[in-house]
Amino acid sequence: MSAFFISACGDSDSSSAADSSLEFSSSVEGSSATEPYSSAKESSSSAVESSSSNGSSSPTATPSSPSTESSSSAVASAKDYCSTNFRYKYNHDEANKKFTIFEDHSYDECQHLNGNYTFTHIDEVLQHKRSYIFVGDTLVLIQNNEGDPDTMATVLVGGSTNNLLGDWSFTTCDYEAGSISCNNKPESYTVHYVFEADSQFVYYTLADGSCIPPESLMPSDGTLDKDESYTDTYAMQDLYNSIINIKKGDTQNISIYPYDFFLQSGGITIPSEVAISSQSKYAVTFTIGGQEFSATLGENTHRIQYYSDSQSEVDLDLASGSKVCHLHYFRDAKLTSETCKAENAPNFELDTHEETGVEYVDSYNVENIDEFKACLITLAQ
């Protein structure tokens, strides 16, 4: 579940077209941001004690709570430092144990109607509705979309029994059918939800209680992200395997995913058929089946991280002997008034806002993946 309950599953009721980035485990581009991580300290995760053999507690479980003094000092130190980007107005219906958070949301969008494309600035207020219950002194926030049989819940500890107001800590515990179960997974930091009389905000702390600025947990909008080595990524692993398959006569299992040049996970698995003779950040020379190849990425290869998506570009030359196959890929999720034109329609990926039926351009794409695959087959056979 999303640590920011206000954005889980994009359940907003909006005054205008809802932004597609308000979805589970994503972040919001523009004037607000949501938390893509599910995080809490081990002490918060284990605060709800299990009372049955299957790890589920009874509805009367009473987890331990931090002292009022330490909680108050944490809130005081966090208000000006950590919560600047994550404060929202909300209405609290205490009698019915419900509340609605109002999120001012602003963004630009390339909208499509009857073959015409219009670059539009949108200001809207998203409404995130939740109900809540107390299980002992554990707070459970419940989301249940109309017509959706699935209920999502967020389990919080640290406040006062039967009182929404206060400082609550996110846990990795689950709530279902009156029972709470916890995996006691240790986390490096704690996400706090603070409910005040007319506003709600979020801040983060380390185990010692010190505050973490939110910008340290997610990239700032427009961050240029270049990996240490584009040749030690999943895209190269797929390229090696594709060449191996082609040499075995299999031209159907060719996997070329340019965006994977930006994905690393502690090193890739090099197939035993691959012998690498030289490697750098942008280039690698290798041999498969007695044939030597050289892969070289242009220095324009990059990714620019946005809050909710990115711009990415890949230029790759794969050569063997005198033959070269060129791969070009460009994708930008942020449209501009210059790109939002009918002449660029062949490069648009469209989507539709479910709430309003408005069609918009989700991204601008230029690529030659199919041509590259065809060239690779002739290069590697």
Short mmCIF file of N, CA, C and O in Angstrom, two decimals, residues 83-182:
data_model
loop_
_atom_site.label_atom_id
_atom_site.label_comp_id
_atom_site.label_asym_id
_atom_site.label_seq_id
_atom_site.Cartn_x
_atom_site.Cartn_y
_atom_site.Cartn_z
N SER A 83 7.66 19.08 6.56
CA SER A 83 6.31 18.90 6.06
C SER A 83 5.89 19.95 5.04
O SER A 83 4.74 20.03 4.66
N THR A 84 6.84 20.76 4.60
CA THR A 84 6.51 21.88 3.72
C THR A 84 5.72 21.44 2.48
O THR A 84 4.75 22.08 2.10
N ASN A 85 6.12 20.34 1.85
CA ASN A 85 5.51 19.93 0.59
C ASN A 85 4.33 18.98 0.77
O ASN A 85 3.72 18.57 -0.20
N PHE A 86 4.01 18.63 2.02
CA PHE A 86 3.02 17.58 2.24
C PHE A 86 1.95 18.00 3.25
O PHE A 86 1.62 17.26 4.15
N ARG A 87 1.41 19.20 3.12
CA ARG A 87 0.36 19.67 4.02
C ARG A 87 -0.93 19.85 3.23
O ARG A 87 -0.93 20.43 2.15
N TYR A 88 -2.04 19.37 3.79
CA TYR A 88 -3.32 19.40 3.08
C TYR A 88 -4.43 19.84 4.03
O TYR A 88 -4.46 19.46 5.20
N LYS A 89 -5.39 20.59 3.50
CA LYS A 89 -6.60 20.91 4.24
C LYS A 89 -7.51 19.69 4.25
O LYS A 89 -7.52 18.91 3.31
N TYR A 90 -8.29 19.55 5.33
CA TYR A 90 -9.22 18.44 5.36
C TYR A 90 -10.42 18.76 6.24
O TYR A 90 -10.35 19.64 7.11
N ASN A 91 -11.55 18.08 5.96
CA ASN A 91 -12.75 18.17 6.79
C ASN A 91 -12.88 16.88 7.59
O ASN A 91 -12.74 15.79 7.05
N HIS A 92 -13.19 17.02 8.86
CA HIS A 92 -13.26 15.87 9.76
C HIS A 92 -14.68 15.71 10.28
O HIS A 92 -15.21 16.60 10.95
N ASP A 93 -15.31 14.60 9.96
CA ASP A 93 -16.63 14.25 10.49
C ASP A 93 -16.41 13.25 11.62
O ASP A 93 -16.45 12.03 11.42
N GLU A 94 -16.17 13.77 12.82
CA GLU A 94 -15.80 12.91 13.94
C GLU A 94 -16.94 11.97 14.33
O GLU A 94 -16.71 10.81 14.70
N ALA A 95 -18.19 12.45 14.23
CA ALA A 95 -19.33 11.64 14.65
C ALA A 95 -19.45 10.36 13.83
O ALA A 95 -19.79 9.29 14.36
N ASN A 96 -19.13 10.45 12.53
CA ASN A 96 -19.23 9.28 11.65
C ASN A 96 -17.88 8.66 11.34
O ASN A 96 -17.78 7.77 10.50
N LYS A 97 -16.83 9.17 11.99
CA LYS A 97 -15.46 8.69 11.79
C LYS A 97 -15.09 8.66 10.30
O LYS A 97 -14.71 7.62 9.73
N LYS A 98 -15.20 9.83 9.69
CA LYS A 98 -14.84 10.00 8.29
C LYS A 98 -14.09 11.32 8.12
O LYS A 98 -14.22 12.23 8.95
N PHE A 99 -13.30 11.43 7.06
CA PHE A 99 -12.69 12.72 6.73
C PHE A 99 -12.42 12.77 5.23
O PHE A 99 -12.35 11.75 4.54
N THR A 100 -12.30 14.00 4.73
CA THR A 100 -11.98 14.24 3.33
C THR A 100 -10.81 15.19 3.25
O THR A 100 -10.85 16.29 3.85
N ILE A 101 -9.77 14.79 2.54
CA ILE A 101 -8.60 15.65 2.34
C ILE A 101 -8.73 16.33 0.98
O ILE A 101 -9.10 15.71 -0.01
N PHE A 102 -8.41 17.63 0.93
CA PHE A 102 -8.49 18.41 -0.29
C PHE A 102 -7.09 18.76 -0.76
O PHE A 102 -6.31 19.37 -0.03
N GLU A 103 -6.77 18.35 -1.97
CA GLU A 103 -5.44 18.56 -2.53
C GLU A 103 -5.50 19.48 -3.74
O GLU A 103 -6.10 19.15 -4.76
N ASP A 104 -4.92 20.66 -3.61
CA ASP A 104 -4.80 21.55 -4.75
C ASP A 104 -3.79 20.97 -5.72
O ASP A 104 -2.65 20.71 -5.36
N HIS A 105 -4.23 20.78 -6.96
CA HIS A 105 -3.39 20.09 -7.94
C HIS A 105 -3.34 20.93 -9.20
O HIS A 105 -4.36 21.39 -9.70
N SER A 106 -2.14 21.13 -9.72
CA SER A 106 -1.95 21.98 -10.89
C SER A 106 -1.00 21.29 -11.86
O SER A 106 0.06 20.81 -11.45
N TYR A 107 -1.36 21.26 -13.15
CA TYR A 107 -0.50 20.63 -14.14
C TYR A 107 -0.90 21.08 -15.54
O TYR A 107 -1.99 21.62 -15.76
N ASP A 108 0.02 20.86 -16.49
CA ASP A 108 -0.24 21.13 -17.90
C ASP A 108 -0.55 19.82 -18.61
O ASP A 108 0.01 18.78 -18.27
N GLU A 109 -1.42 19.89 -19.60
CA GLU A 109 -1.83 18.67 -20.28
C GLU A 109 -2.11 18.95 -21.75
O GLU A 109 -2.64 20.00 -22.11
N CYS A 110 -1.75 17.98 -22.59
CA CYS A 110 -2.06 18.05 -24.02
C CYS A 110 -3.32 17.23 -24.26
O CYS A 110 -3.29 16.00 -24.23
N GLN A 111 -4.44 17.92 -24.48
CA GLN A 111 -5.73 17.24 -24.62
C GLN A 111 -6.08 17.04 -26.09
O GLN A 111 -5.74 17.86 -26.95
N HIS A 112 -6.79 15.94 -26.36
CA HIS A 112 -7.15 15.57 -27.72
C HIS A 112 -8.67 15.54 -27.87
O HIS A 112 -9.36 14.88 -27.10
N LEU A 113 -9.20 16.25 -28.86
CA LEU A 113 -10.63 16.25 -29.13
C LEU A 113 -10.85 16.43 -30.62
O LEU A 113 -10.43 17.43 -31.21
N ASN A 114 -11.50 15.42 -31.23
CA ASN A 114 -11.85 15.48 -32.66
C ASN A 114 -10.64 15.79 -33.56
O ASN A 114 -10.73 16.59 -34.50
N GLY A 115 -9.52 15.16 -33.26
CA GLY A 115 -8.35 15.34 -34.08
C GLY A 115 -7.53 16.57 -33.77
O GLY A 115 -6.46 16.78 -34.36
N ASN A 116 -8.00 17.39 -32.86
CA ASN A 116 -7.28 18.61 -32.48
C ASN A 116 -6.58 18.40 -31.14
O ASN A 116 -7.10 17.71 -30.24
N TYR A 117 -5.41 18.99 -30.99
CA TYR A 117 -4.63 18.90 -29.76
C TYR A 117 -4.48 20.28 -29.15
O TYR A 117 -4.06 21.23 -29.82
N THR A 118 -4.83 20.40 -27.87
CA THR A 118 -4.80 21.68 -27.18
C THR A 118 -3.96 21.58 -25.92
O THR A 118 -4.21 20.70 -25.08
N PHE A 119 -2.99 22.46 -25.80
CA PHE A 119 -2.15 22.49 -24.61
C PHE A 119 -2.87 23.31 -23.55
O PHE A 119 -3.12 24.50 -23.72
N THR A 120 -3.22 22.65 -22.44
CA THR A 120 -4.11 23.25 -21.45
C THR A 120 -3.49 23.21 -20.06
O THR A 120 -2.91 22.21 -19.66
N HIS A 121 -3.64 24.32 -19.32
CA HIS A 121 -3.23 24.34 -17.92
C HIS A 121 -4.45 24.04 -17.06
O HIS A 121 -5.52 24.62 -17.26
N ILE A 122 -4.29 23.13 -16.11
CA ILE A 122 -5.41 22.68 -15.29
C ILE A 122 -5.11 22.92 -13.82
O ILE A 122 -4.06 22.53 -13.31
N ASP A 123 -6.03 23.59 -13.15
CA ASP A 123 -6.02 23.72 -11.69
C ASP A 123 -7.26 22.99 -11.18
O ASP A 123 -8.38 23.26 -11.62
N GLU A 124 -7.06 22.08 -10.24
CA GLU A 124 -8.18 21.33 -9.72
C GLU A 124 -7.98 21.01 -8.25
O GLU A 124 -6.87 21.13 -7.72
N VAL A 125 -9.05 20.63 -7.62
CA VAL A 125 -9.00 20.21 -6.23
C VAL A 125 -9.40 18.74 -6.18
O VAL A 125 -10.52 18.38 -6.55
N LEU A 126 -8.50 17.90 -5.77
CA LEU A 126 -8.77 16.46 -5.64
C LEU A 126 -9.25 16.18 -4.22
O LEU A 126 -8.70 16.70 -3.25
N GLN A 127 -10.29 15.37 -4.11
CA GLN A 127 -10.84 15.02 -2.81
C GLN A 127 -10.57 13.54 -2.52
O GLN A 127 -10.91 12.68 -3.32
N HIS A 128 -9.96 13.27 -1.39
CA HIS A 128 -9.63 11.91 -1.00
C HIS A 128 -10.41 11.58 0.27
O HIS A 128 -10.17 12.15 1.33
N LYS A 129 -11.36 10.66 0.14
CA LYS A 129 -12.27 10.35 1.24
C LYS A 129 -11.85 9.06 1.94
O LYS A 129 -11.53 8.07 1.29
N ARG A 130 -11.86 9.09 3.27
CA ARG A 130 -11.52 7.92 4.06
C ARG A 130 -12.45 7.82 5.25
O ARG A 130 -12.94 8.83 5.78
N SER A 131 -12.67 6.59 5.68
CA SER A 131 -13.29 6.34 6.97
C SER A 131 -12.21 5.75 7.86
O SER A 131 -11.14 5.35 7.38
N TYR A 132 -12.46 5.68 9.17
CA TYR A 132 -11.45 5.12 10.06
C TYR A 132 -12.11 4.44 11.24
O TYR A 132 -13.26 4.71 11.61
N ILE A 133 -11.37 3.50 11.83
CA ILE A 133 -11.79 2.81 13.04
C ILE A 133 -10.60 2.71 13.97
O ILE A 133 -9.45 2.92 13.56
N PHE A 134 -10.87 2.40 15.22
CA PHE A 134 -9.81 2.14 16.18
C PHE A 134 -9.87 0.68 16.59
O PHE A 134 -10.94 0.15 16.90
N VAL A 135 -8.74 0.02 16.56
CA VAL A 135 -8.60 -1.35 17.07
C VAL A 135 -7.70 -1.23 18.30
O VAL A 135 -6.48 -1.14 18.18
N GLY A 136 -8.32 -1.16 19.48
CA GLY A 136 -7.55 -0.76 20.65
C GLY A 136 -7.13 0.68 20.45
O GLY A 136 -7.95 1.55 20.16
N ASP A 137 -5.84 0.96 20.58
CA ASP A 137 -5.37 2.32 20.28
C ASP A 137 -4.61 2.35 18.95
O ASP A 137 -3.79 3.23 18.71
N THR A 138 -4.88 1.38 18.08
CA THR A 138 -4.36 1.39 16.72
C THR A 138 -5.38 2.05 15.80
O THR A 138 -6.58 1.75 15.87
N LEU A 139 -4.92 2.94 14.95
CA LEU A 139 -5.79 3.65 14.01
C LEU A 139 -5.73 2.96 12.66
O LEU A 139 -4.64 2.71 12.12
N VAL A 140 -6.88 2.63 12.10
CA VAL A 140 -6.96 1.99 10.80
C VAL A 140 -7.73 2.90 9.85
O VAL A 140 -8.92 3.19 10.09
N LEU A 141 -7.08 3.38 8.80
CA LEU A 141 -7.71 4.21 7.78
C LEU A 141 -8.21 3.29 6.68
O LEU A 141 -7.46 2.46 6.18
N ILE A 142 -9.45 3.46 6.29
CA ILE A 142 -10.07 2.53 5.35
C ILE A 142 -10.48 3.25 4.07
O ILE A 142 -11.11 4.30 4.11
N GLN A 143 -10.11 2.68 2.95
CA GLN A 143 -10.50 3.17 1.64
C GLN A 143 -11.35 2.09 0.96
O GLN A 143 -10.94 0.95 0.83
N ASN A 144 -12.53 2.48 0.52
CA ASN A 144 -13.38 1.54 -0.20
C ASN A 144 -14.10 2.33 -1.29
O ASN A 144 -15.05 3.05 -1.04
N ASN A 145 -13.59 2.22 -2.53
CA ASN A 145 -14.19 2.95 -3.64
C ASN A 145 -15.59 2.43 -3.94
O ASN A 145 -15.85 1.23 -3.83
N GLU A 146 -16.45 3.33 -4.34
CA GLU A 146 -17.82 2.94 -4.68
C GLU A 146 -17.81 1.93 -5.82
O GLU A 146 -17.19 2.15 -6.86
N GLY A 147 -18.49 0.82 -5.62
CA GLY A 147 -18.55 -0.22 -6.64
C GLY A 147 -17.34 -1.12 -6.67
O GLY A 147 -17.27 -2.04 -7.48
N ASP A 148 -16.36 -0.89 -5.79
CA ASP A 148 -15.14 -1.69 -5.75
C ASP A 148 -15.21 -2.61 -4.53
O ASP A 148 -15.26 -2.13 -3.40
N PRO A 149 -15.21 -3.93 -4.73
CA PRO A 149 -15.32 -4.83 -3.59
C PRO A 149 -14.07 -4.89 -2.74
O PRO A 149 -14.11 -5.37 -1.60
N ASP A 150 -12.95 -4.43 -3.27
CA ASP A 150 -11.70 -4.50 -2.51
C ASP A 150 -11.57 -3.30 -1.58
O ASP A 150 -11.77 -2.15 -1.98
N THR A 151 -11.23 -3.58 -0.34
CA THR A 151 -11.02 -2.54 0.65
C THR A 151 -9.54 -2.46 0.98
O THR A 151 -8.90 -3.48 1.23
N MET A 152 -8.98 -1.24 0.96
CA MET A 152 -7.59 -1.05 1.34
C MET A 152 -7.54 -0.35 2.68
O MET A 152 -8.36 0.52 2.98
N ALA A 153 -6.58 -0.73 3.50
CA ALA A 153 -6.47 -0.15 4.83
C ALA A 153 -5.02 0.20 5.13
O ALA A 153 -4.09 -0.46 4.66
N THR A 154 -4.86 1.26 5.90
CA THR A 154 -3.54 1.69 6.37
C THR A 154 -3.55 1.64 7.88
O THR A 154 -4.44 2.21 8.52
N VAL A 155 -2.58 0.95 8.47
CA VAL A 155 -2.53 0.74 9.92
C VAL A 155 -1.50 1.69 10.52
O VAL A 155 -0.33 1.68 10.14
N LEU A 156 -1.95 2.51 11.49
CA LEU A 156 -1.09 3.51 12.11
C LEU A 156 -1.09 3.33 13.62
O LEU A 156 -2.10 2.92 14.21
N VAL A 157 0.03 3.66 14.25
CA VAL A 157 0.15 3.58 15.71
C VAL A 157 0.77 4.86 16.23
O VAL A 157 1.37 5.64 15.49
N GLY A 158 0.61 5.09 17.55
CA GLY A 158 1.33 6.19 18.19
C GLY A 158 0.47 7.29 18.73
O GLY A 158 0.92 8.07 19.56
N GLY A 159 -0.79 7.41 18.28
CA GLY A 159 -1.66 8.47 18.78
C GLY A 159 -2.45 8.02 19.99
O GLY A 159 -2.06 7.10 20.71
N SER A 160 -3.59 8.69 20.21
CA SER A 160 -4.42 8.39 21.37
C SER A 160 -5.68 7.64 20.95
O SER A 160 -6.25 7.90 19.89
N THR A 161 -6.13 6.73 21.80
CA THR A 161 -7.31 5.93 21.51
C THR A 161 -8.52 6.81 21.27
O THR A 161 -8.77 7.76 22.01
N ASN A 162 -9.26 6.49 20.20
CA ASN A 162 -10.51 7.19 19.85
C ASN A 162 -10.32 8.67 19.56
O ASN A 162 -11.25 9.46 19.69
N ASN A 163 -9.12 9.06 19.15
CA ASN A 163 -8.87 10.46 18.82
C ASN A 163 -8.01 10.52 17.56
O ASN A 163 -6.83 10.18 17.60
N LEU A 164 -8.60 10.93 16.45
CA LEU A 164 -7.86 11.00 15.20
C LEU A 164 -6.73 12.01 15.28
O LEU A 164 -5.65 11.80 14.70
N LEU A 165 -6.96 13.13 15.99
CA LEU A 165 -5.95 14.19 16.05
C LEU A 165 -4.70 13.69 16.75
O LEU A 165 -4.76 12.97 17.75
N GLY A 166 -3.54 14.08 16.21
CA GLY A 166 -2.28 13.68 16.81
C GLY A 166 -1.28 13.19 15.79
O GLY A 166 -1.49 13.28 14.58
N ASP A 167 -0.19 12.64 16.29
CA ASP A 167 0.93 12.17 15.48
C ASP A 167 0.88 10.65 15.41
O ASP A 167 1.04 9.97 16.42
N TRP A 168 0.67 10.10 14.18
CA TRP A 168 0.56 8.67 13.99
C TRP A 168 1.68 8.18 13.08
O TRP A 168 2.09 8.89 12.17
N SER A 169 2.15 6.96 13.32
CA SER A 169 3.25 6.38 12.54
C SER A 169 2.74 5.26 11.64
O SER A 169 1.98 4.39 12.09
N PHE A 170 3.17 5.28 10.39
CA PHE A 170 2.80 4.24 9.42
C PHE A 170 3.46 2.92 9.79
O PHE A 170 4.62 2.87 10.21
N THR A 171 2.73 1.81 9.62
CA THR A 171 3.29 0.48 9.85
C THR A 171 3.11 -0.35 8.58
O THR A 171 2.32 -0.01 7.70
N THR A 172 3.82 -1.45 8.52
CA THR A 172 3.66 -2.38 7.40
C THR A 172 2.63 -3.46 7.75
O THR A 172 2.57 -4.49 7.09
N CYS A 173 1.85 -3.22 8.79
CA CYS A 173 0.83 -4.19 9.20
C CYS A 173 -0.35 -4.16 8.24
O CYS A 173 -0.60 -3.15 7.57
N ASP A 174 -1.10 -5.25 8.21
CA ASP A 174 -2.29 -5.36 7.37
C ASP A 174 -3.53 -5.51 8.25
O ASP A 174 -3.48 -6.09 9.34
N TYR A 175 -4.64 -4.98 7.74
CA TYR A 175 -5.92 -5.11 8.43
C TYR A 175 -6.92 -5.78 7.51
O TYR A 175 -7.05 -5.41 6.35
N GLU A 176 -7.62 -6.79 8.03
CA GLU A 176 -8.63 -7.46 7.24
C GLU A 176 -9.64 -8.12 8.17
O GLU A 176 -9.25 -8.85 9.09
N ALA A 177 -10.91 -7.83 7.94
CA ALA A 177 -12.02 -8.47 8.67
C ALA A 177 -11.85 -8.39 10.18
O ALA A 177 -12.03 -9.38 10.90
N GLY A 178 -11.46 -7.22 10.67
CA GLY A 178 -11.36 -7.03 12.11
C GLY A 178 -10.06 -7.45 12.73
O GLY A 178 -9.88 -7.29 13.94
N SER A 179 -9.14 -8.02 11.95
CA SER A 179 -7.86 -8.49 12.50
C SER A 179 -6.68 -7.75 11.90
O SER A 179 -6.71 -7.34 10.74
N ILE A 180 -5.64 -7.61 12.69
CA ILE A 180 -4.40 -6.96 12.26
C ILE A 180 -3.27 -7.98 12.29
O ILE A 180 -3.12 -8.72 13.27
N SER A 181 -2.50 -8.05 11.23
CA SER A 181 -1.33 -8.93 11.19
C SER A 181 -0.12 -8.12 10.77
O SER A 181 -0.23 -7.22 9.94
N CYS A 182 1.03 -8.41 11.33
CA CYS A 182 2.24 -7.63 11.07
C CYS A 182 3.38 -8.56 10.64
O CYS A 182 3.54 -9.66 11.17
#
